[in-house]
Structure formats: structure tokens, C-alpha cells
Short mmCIF file of C-alpha atoms in Angstrom, two decimals:
data_model
loop_
_atom_site.label_atom_id
_atom_site.label_comp_id
_atom_site.label_asym_id
_atom_site.label_seq_id
_atom_site.Cartn_x
_atom_site.Cartn_y
_atom_site.Cartn_z
CA UNK A 1 75.81 -19.39 14.71
CA UNK A 2 73.14 -18.74 17.26
CA UNK A 3 71.86 -21.35 19.83
CA UNK A 4 68.67 -22.03 18.09
CA UNK A 5 70.29 -22.57 14.34
CA UNK A 6 72.69 -25.37 16.01
CA UNK A 7 69.86 -26.89 17.81
CA UNK A 8 67.98 -27.32 14.63
CA UNK A 9 71.07 -28.48 12.78
CA UNK A 10 71.93 -30.97 15.17
CA UNK A 11 68.37 -32.47 15.90
CA UNK A 12 68.52 -32.80 11.70
CA UNK A 13 71.56 -34.43 12.10
CA UNK A 14 70.85 -36.97 14.94
CA UNK A 15 67.17 -37.56 13.61
CA UNK A 16 68.92 -38.49 9.98
CA UNK A 17 71.13 -41.18 12.26
CA UNK A 18 68.21 -42.91 13.81
CA UNK A 19 68.17 -41.53 17.15
CA UNK A 20 65.26 -42.09 18.90
CA UNK A 21 64.74 -38.34 21.48
CA UNK A 22 67.12 -36.18 19.00
CA UNK A 23 65.90 -32.94 21.02
CA UNK A 24 66.67 -34.18 24.13
CA UNK A 25 70.21 -35.13 23.26
CA UNK A 26 70.72 -32.19 21.59
CA UNK A 27 69.81 -29.74 24.48
CA UNK A 28 71.96 -32.26 27.11
CA UNK A 29 74.97 -31.91 24.54
CA UNK A 30 74.79 -28.46 23.97
CA UNK A 31 74.52 -28.08 27.99
CA UNK A 32 77.57 -29.72 28.05
CA UNK A 33 79.29 -27.97 25.33
CA UNK A 34 78.37 -24.52 27.43
CA UNK A 35 79.49 -26.07 30.78
CA UNK A 36 75.83 -25.79 32.54
CA UNK A 37 73.13 -28.31 33.41
CA UNK A 38 70.10 -28.76 31.28
CA UNK A 39 67.90 -27.20 33.16
CA UNK A 40 69.99 -23.69 33.24
CA UNK A 41 70.13 -23.91 29.80
CA UNK A 42 66.20 -24.28 29.21
CA UNK A 43 65.47 -21.72 31.88
CA UNK A 44 68.33 -18.67 30.30
CA UNK A 45 68.49 -20.07 26.65
CA UNK A 46 68.08 -17.34 23.75
CA UNK A 47 67.72 -19.05 20.60
CA UNK A 48 68.48 -16.28 19.03
CA UNK A 49 71.72 -15.79 20.86
CA UNK A 50 75.40 -16.05 19.41
CA UNK A 51 77.13 -19.28 20.20
CA UNK A 52 80.92 -19.26 20.97
CA UNK A 53 83.00 -21.04 18.36
CA UNK A 54 84.85 -23.21 21.58
CA UNK A 55 81.52 -23.99 22.40
CA UNK A 56 79.99 -24.84 19.03
CA UNK A 57 82.87 -26.57 18.04
CA UNK A 58 82.91 -28.84 21.62
CA UNK A 59 78.98 -28.95 20.39
CA UNK A 60 79.75 -30.50 16.79
CA UNK A 61 82.45 -32.91 18.09
CA UNK A 62 79.62 -34.25 20.63
CA UNK A 63 77.04 -34.66 17.94
CA UNK A 64 79.39 -36.12 16.09
CA UNK A 65 80.22 -39.17 18.76
CA UNK A 66 76.37 -39.46 19.30
CA UNK A 67 75.52 -39.73 15.27
CA UNK A 68 78.20 -42.60 15.93
CA UNK A 69 76.38 -44.42 18.01
CA UNK A 70 78.02 -43.56 21.23
CA UNK A 71 75.53 -43.27 23.62
CA UNK A 72 74.81 -39.70 25.50
CA UNK A 73 76.22 -40.92 28.94
CA UNK A 74 79.72 -41.84 28.24
CA UNK A 75 80.11 -38.21 26.24
CA UNK A 76 79.03 -36.26 29.31
CA UNK A 77 80.98 -39.14 31.50
CA UNK A 78 77.91 -39.16 33.97
CA UNK A 79 74.44 -40.59 34.38
CA UNK A 80 72.07 -40.27 37.42
CA UNK A 81 71.10 -43.40 39.42
CA UNK A 82 68.79 -43.53 42.25
CA UNK A 83 69.00 -39.59 43.13
CA UNK A 84 72.77 -39.89 42.77
CA UNK A 85 74.94 -38.70 39.79
CA UNK A 86 77.69 -41.40 38.65
CA UNK A 87 80.80 -40.98 36.68
CA UNK A 88 80.59 -43.26 34.15
CA UNK A 89 82.67 -44.55 30.91
CA UNK A 90 83.44 -47.17 28.51
CA UNK A 91 84.89 -49.64 31.31
CA UNK A 92 81.36 -49.74 32.75
CA UNK A 93 77.70 -50.50 31.97
CA UNK A 94 75.65 -46.99 31.79
CA UNK A 95 73.21 -47.74 35.36
CA UNK A 96 69.65 -48.25 33.97
CA UNK A 97 66.19 -46.83 35.42
CA UNK A 98 65.00 -50.78 35.81
CA UNK A 99 67.93 -51.77 38.34
CA UNK A 100 66.48 -49.03 40.73
CA UNK A 101 63.78 -51.50 40.76
CA UNK A 102 66.33 -53.87 42.61
CA UNK A 103 67.72 -51.63 44.96
CA UNK A 104 64.51 -50.35 45.59
CA UNK A 105 63.28 -53.99 46.64
CA UNK A 106 66.70 -54.53 48.14
CA UNK A 107 65.99 -51.85 50.61
CA UNK A 108 62.57 -53.47 50.99
CA UNK A 109 64.23 -56.44 52.13
CA UNK A 110 66.69 -54.69 54.24
CA UNK A 111 63.81 -52.66 55.89
CA UNK A 112 63.45 -55.45 58.16
CA UNK A 113 66.58 -56.16 59.61
CA UNK A 114 68.37 -54.16 62.49
CA UNK A 115 71.39 -57.01 63.08
CA UNK A 116 74.67 -54.91 64.38
CA UNK A 117 76.31 -56.30 61.51
CA UNK A 118 74.30 -56.43 58.42
CA UNK A 119 76.44 -57.09 55.50
CA UNK A 120 75.47 -56.71 51.61
CA UNK A 121 77.84 -58.13 49.14
CA UNK A 122 77.33 -56.51 45.26
CA UNK A 123 78.43 -59.07 42.26
CA UNK A 124 79.68 -57.79 38.92
CA UNK A 125 79.81 -54.51 40.74
CA UNK A 126 80.78 -52.64 37.91
CA UNK A 127 80.33 -48.23 38.40
CA UNK A 128 79.31 -49.34 41.51
CA UNK A 129 75.78 -47.62 41.43
CA UNK A 130 74.20 -50.62 42.93
CA UNK A 131 76.10 -51.00 46.17
CA UNK A 132 76.75 -47.19 46.51
CA UNK A 133 72.67 -47.03 46.37
CA UNK A 134 72.33 -48.81 49.15
CA UNK A 135 74.71 -47.87 51.25
CA UNK A 136 73.65 -44.34 50.94
CA UNK A 137 70.07 -45.23 51.83
CA UNK A 138 71.51 -47.49 55.18
CA UNK A 139 75.12 -46.00 56.25
CA UNK A 140 74.67 -48.66 58.74
CA UNK A 141 75.08 -51.24 55.93
CA UNK A 142 78.43 -53.33 55.40
CA UNK A 143 78.63 -52.95 51.89
CA UNK A 144 80.91 -55.66 49.63
CA UNK A 145 81.33 -55.65 45.76
CA UNK A 146 83.53 -57.55 43.61
CA UNK A 147 84.28 -56.98 39.87
CA UNK A 148 86.66 -58.80 37.54
CA UNK A 149 87.46 -55.77 35.55
CA UNK A 150 90.08 -53.26 36.87
CA UNK A 151 88.44 -50.60 34.97
CA UNK A 152 85.16 -51.14 36.30
CA UNK A 153 86.64 -51.39 39.85
CA UNK A 154 88.31 -48.18 39.24
CA UNK A 155 85.08 -46.37 38.50
CA UNK A 156 83.12 -48.00 41.15
CA UNK A 157 85.90 -46.12 43.33
CA UNK A 158 85.35 -43.26 41.87
CA UNK A 159 82.29 -42.89 42.55
CA UNK A 160 82.28 -44.14 46.18
CA UNK A 161 84.72 -41.89 46.86
CA UNK A 162 82.68 -38.53 45.24
CA UNK A 163 79.02 -39.94 47.06
CA UNK A 164 79.74 -41.38 50.43
CA UNK A 165 82.00 -41.27 53.39
CA UNK A 166 85.89 -42.72 52.81
CA UNK A 167 85.41 -47.13 53.14
CA UNK A 168 82.29 -47.06 53.12
CA UNK A 169 81.92 -49.28 50.35
CA UNK A 170 84.41 -52.54 50.30
CA UNK A 171 85.73 -53.34 46.97
CA UNK A 172 87.45 -56.67 45.60
CA UNK A 173 88.86 -56.95 42.27
CA UNK A 174 88.03 -60.99 41.18
CA UNK A 175 85.50 -63.60 39.92
CA UNK A 176 82.62 -63.22 41.61
CA UNK A 177 82.99 -64.86 45.02
CA UNK A 178 87.12 -65.33 44.33
CA UNK A 179 87.81 -61.97 44.62
CA UNK A 180 87.27 -62.67 48.28
CA UNK A 181 89.77 -63.68 50.82
CA UNK A 182 88.94 -65.97 53.54
CA UNK A 183 88.61 -62.79 56.29
CA UNK A 184 86.38 -61.20 53.74
CA UNK A 185 84.01 -64.11 52.68
CA UNK A 186 81.85 -64.36 55.88
CA UNK A 187 77.86 -64.96 55.26
CA UNK A 188 76.04 -62.38 53.68
CA UNK A 189 72.37 -60.86 54.80
CA UNK A 190 71.76 -59.90 50.95
CA UNK A 191 73.94 -60.96 47.66
CA UNK A 192 72.68 -58.74 44.73
CA UNK A 193 74.42 -58.98 40.77
CA UNK A 194 73.62 -57.64 37.76
CA UNK A 195 75.84 -59.93 35.44
CA UNK A 196 75.97 -60.10 32.60
CA UNK A 197 73.05 -62.09 30.61
CA UNK A 198 72.94 -61.36 26.88
CA UNK A 199 73.19 -64.25 24.69
CA UNK A 200 76.46 -63.90 23.01
CA UNK A 201 74.26 -64.68 19.30
CA UNK A 202 72.15 -61.85 20.12
CA UNK A 203 75.39 -59.22 20.67
CA UNK A 204 75.75 -58.45 16.67
CA UNK A 205 71.58 -57.20 16.77
CA UNK A 206 71.99 -55.05 19.19
CA UNK A 207 72.21 -51.53 18.58
CA UNK A 208 75.40 -49.54 18.28
CA UNK A 209 75.09 -47.83 21.33
CA UNK A 210 74.98 -51.08 23.29
CA UNK A 211 77.27 -52.55 21.72
CA UNK A 212 79.44 -49.20 22.54
CA UNK A 213 79.42 -50.72 25.98
CA UNK A 214 82.25 -53.53 27.32
CA UNK A 215 81.35 -56.79 26.06
CA UNK A 216 82.22 -58.24 29.17
CA UNK A 217 79.45 -56.81 31.12
CA UNK A 218 77.41 -57.95 28.73
CA UNK A 219 78.37 -61.80 27.14
CA UNK A 220 76.65 -64.09 29.25
CA UNK A 221 77.49 -66.50 26.86
CA UNK A 222 75.28 -69.23 24.53
CA UNK A 223 72.12 -68.75 26.58
CA UNK A 224 73.21 -65.43 28.77
CA UNK A 225 73.22 -67.60 31.75
CA UNK A 226 77.05 -68.66 32.66
CA UNK A 227 77.53 -66.30 34.85
CA UNK A 228 74.25 -66.14 36.69
CA UNK A 229 74.71 -70.13 36.73
CA UNK A 230 78.31 -69.93 38.71
CA UNK A 231 76.64 -67.06 40.89
CA UNK A 232 73.40 -69.44 42.00
CA UNK A 233 75.63 -72.75 42.10
CA UNK A 234 78.11 -71.05 44.79
CA UNK A 235 75.82 -68.47 46.39
CA UNK A 236 74.29 -70.53 49.28
CA UNK A 237 77.59 -70.80 51.09
CA UNK A 238 77.91 -67.30 51.03
CA UNK A 239 74.11 -66.58 52.71
CA UNK A 240 72.89 -66.68 56.28
CA UNK A 241 70.34 -68.28 57.19
CA UNK A 242 67.11 -66.28 55.49
CA UNK A 243 69.44 -64.25 53.38
CA UNK A 244 68.13 -63.06 50.32
CA UNK A 245 69.73 -63.33 46.58
CA UNK A 246 68.21 -61.23 44.13
CA UNK A 247 69.68 -61.62 40.30
CA UNK A 248 68.53 -59.03 37.67
CA UNK A 249 68.42 -60.97 34.50
CA UNK A 250 66.41 -60.75 30.55
CA UNK A 251 62.63 -61.30 31.84
CA UNK A 252 62.72 -64.15 29.54
CA UNK A 253 65.30 -66.29 31.31
CA UNK A 254 63.43 -65.77 34.82
CA UNK A 255 61.54 -69.93 34.35
CA UNK A 256 65.44 -71.25 33.85
CA UNK A 257 66.56 -68.99 36.65
CA UNK A 258 63.92 -69.91 38.92
CA UNK A 259 65.15 -73.63 38.22
CA UNK A 260 68.44 -73.40 39.12
CA UNK A 261 67.47 -71.45 42.38
CA UNK A 262 65.29 -74.80 43.07
CA UNK A 263 68.16 -76.63 42.31
CA UNK A 264 70.92 -74.82 44.26
CA UNK A 265 68.53 -75.46 47.40
CA UNK A 266 66.85 -71.59 47.95
CA UNK A 267 63.83 -70.80 48.70
CA UNK A 268 61.65 -68.87 46.11
CA UNK A 269 61.08 -65.58 46.87
CA UNK A 270 59.05 -63.63 43.60
CA UNK A 271 60.13 -61.46 41.15
CA UNK A 272 61.09 -58.12 41.43
CA UNK A 273 59.03 -55.85 38.40
CA UNK A 274 60.61 -53.36 36.16
CA UNK A 275 59.23 -49.73 35.00
CA UNK A 276 57.50 -51.61 32.21
CA UNK A 277 56.03 -53.92 34.63
CA UNK A 278 58.30 -56.95 33.60
CA UNK A 279 60.09 -59.22 35.21
CA UNK A 280 63.20 -58.23 35.74
CA UNK A 281 65.15 -59.75 39.07
CA UNK A 282 64.13 -62.98 40.78
CA UNK A 283 64.46 -63.10 44.67
CA UNK A 284 65.33 -66.80 46.61
CA UNK A 285 66.41 -67.07 50.03
CA UNK A 286 68.72 -69.21 51.78
CA UNK A 287 66.75 -71.80 53.99
CA UNK A 288 66.67 -71.48 57.72
CA UNK A 289 64.86 -68.61 60.02
#
């Protein structure tokens, strides 16, 4: 079978399964089967060239996984985020482009801070994308990250080891702030979180692709705000005066989160827009200078 025939076959299969971008997915999966990146595949591809049997078998296996609803990132075991290539597997959510907006806002906030011991904490760290992206841009940052999932933390540590100097991020296993020991829990200039925020009643209606991601990282309880509620209640104890809390969530949840932040005694800092111009995160400040 030629490359052109294999791609045509796979695109038809993916399209028939309701996959949104069958041509792009087929190209990515073929490149992975051949052990090259997509740019190299596009540059060198000749549709009349024959695929060797081993590559064809790998490619067809990848296509079947994609047809079943498994996301491309899990098949490739990688996802680009903030210009960095992260290892991902089914222990972590796949980093989304909209979360890059939170990282950009966090870096803007940190740009005005030049203290010798600038400290940031990322809760529900998952693959480590937020903490690692921040540290990659601010090497002077003392970066911390916590997650309740051992599997997720192992993925985050692999990413940190591949993308940053040894020990650049301090990882802790546990439930939010409880993961920090007494010595770790000194106040932070910045706390970020992309916590689980999907209402549990909505999870069955998510796409098969999203339902394949870890339920622990999706399920936010009845209204989607169980974990965020805990973060907001505890965050004032861990923020320096003037320190910033940034929380990603569903745009529909922003009014409720704003009320939580106000009730916790934090000063509102405004919304952070996603790539579609929707409110994707809220910022609030610890009162003080």
C-alpha cells in the first residue's frame, strides 16, 4: 500500500467515526508510525511511495485507537505547551492551549517582582505544564507543584527532568496545600491552579476523547467547584501580601468563583481571557502592599 492510499483509507475511517480533523490526525499518526515529525513527513512525502509493512501495521493500530476515541496526544505520548514538548499519558490531562493564557498572565504578574526569593505554587499540577512553563521563563523562580495523583506526579517529574535543570521544580504528593510540609509552606508570591471543574453530572456527556482522560482531574463535584472551593478557602494562608491567586475554570463558573474569592477576603484582580475571548481564569490578590 502506498502512503497516499494509506492516508486516504485512514481519513475515510476517521471521518466516518466523527473525528473532527481526520486529515491532520492521519498525518500526525503516520509521521509517528514512521518515526518522523509531521513537518518532515509533509516535506518528504510522496503519495506513490510504498509504506513498509511494519510502519503500515503501526499506522493502522494508531488509527484504530483514534477511531475508538483515544486522543492523539495519548497515542503520540506528547503534547506541545508554551513552546515545550511534554510527555503525556493517561495519568494526566492533556495540556490545552487555553491554559497558556493563564501562564502568560502569571508571567506578566511576576514581571513586576524582582525579590530574591520569588516563590510560585501550582496546585493540581498534572503533567507539570504550568509550573514547568513558568520556571522555563523565569529561572529565578522558586517553583513548587502538588498533585494528589502519584501517576500524575511521576509524569510531571519526567517532564521537569527533560525540560529543566535538575531540581528546578519542587514536587509534592498530596491534597492541595496539605502536600506541603511545615518547612515548605512559607508564603508564595503566586498560586495557580487548573483544578478539576467539570460538574459530575456533565461528565457522561463529554466527548469520548475527554472521557478518556483521568476522572480525578475532571470531576469537580455536583457544581464543578468542590476543589476550587477548597483552594479559595485555604489560599489566603499561603499568599504573601499582594500575592496573586489564579484559577482556571469554566467561563460559566466565573460569577460563583468571584463571590468565593470575595468571601475569602481576597481582592479581585479581574478575568483572564482564553483564545476565544471568554473568561477562562480569575485572579485575586492577598490584601496588603
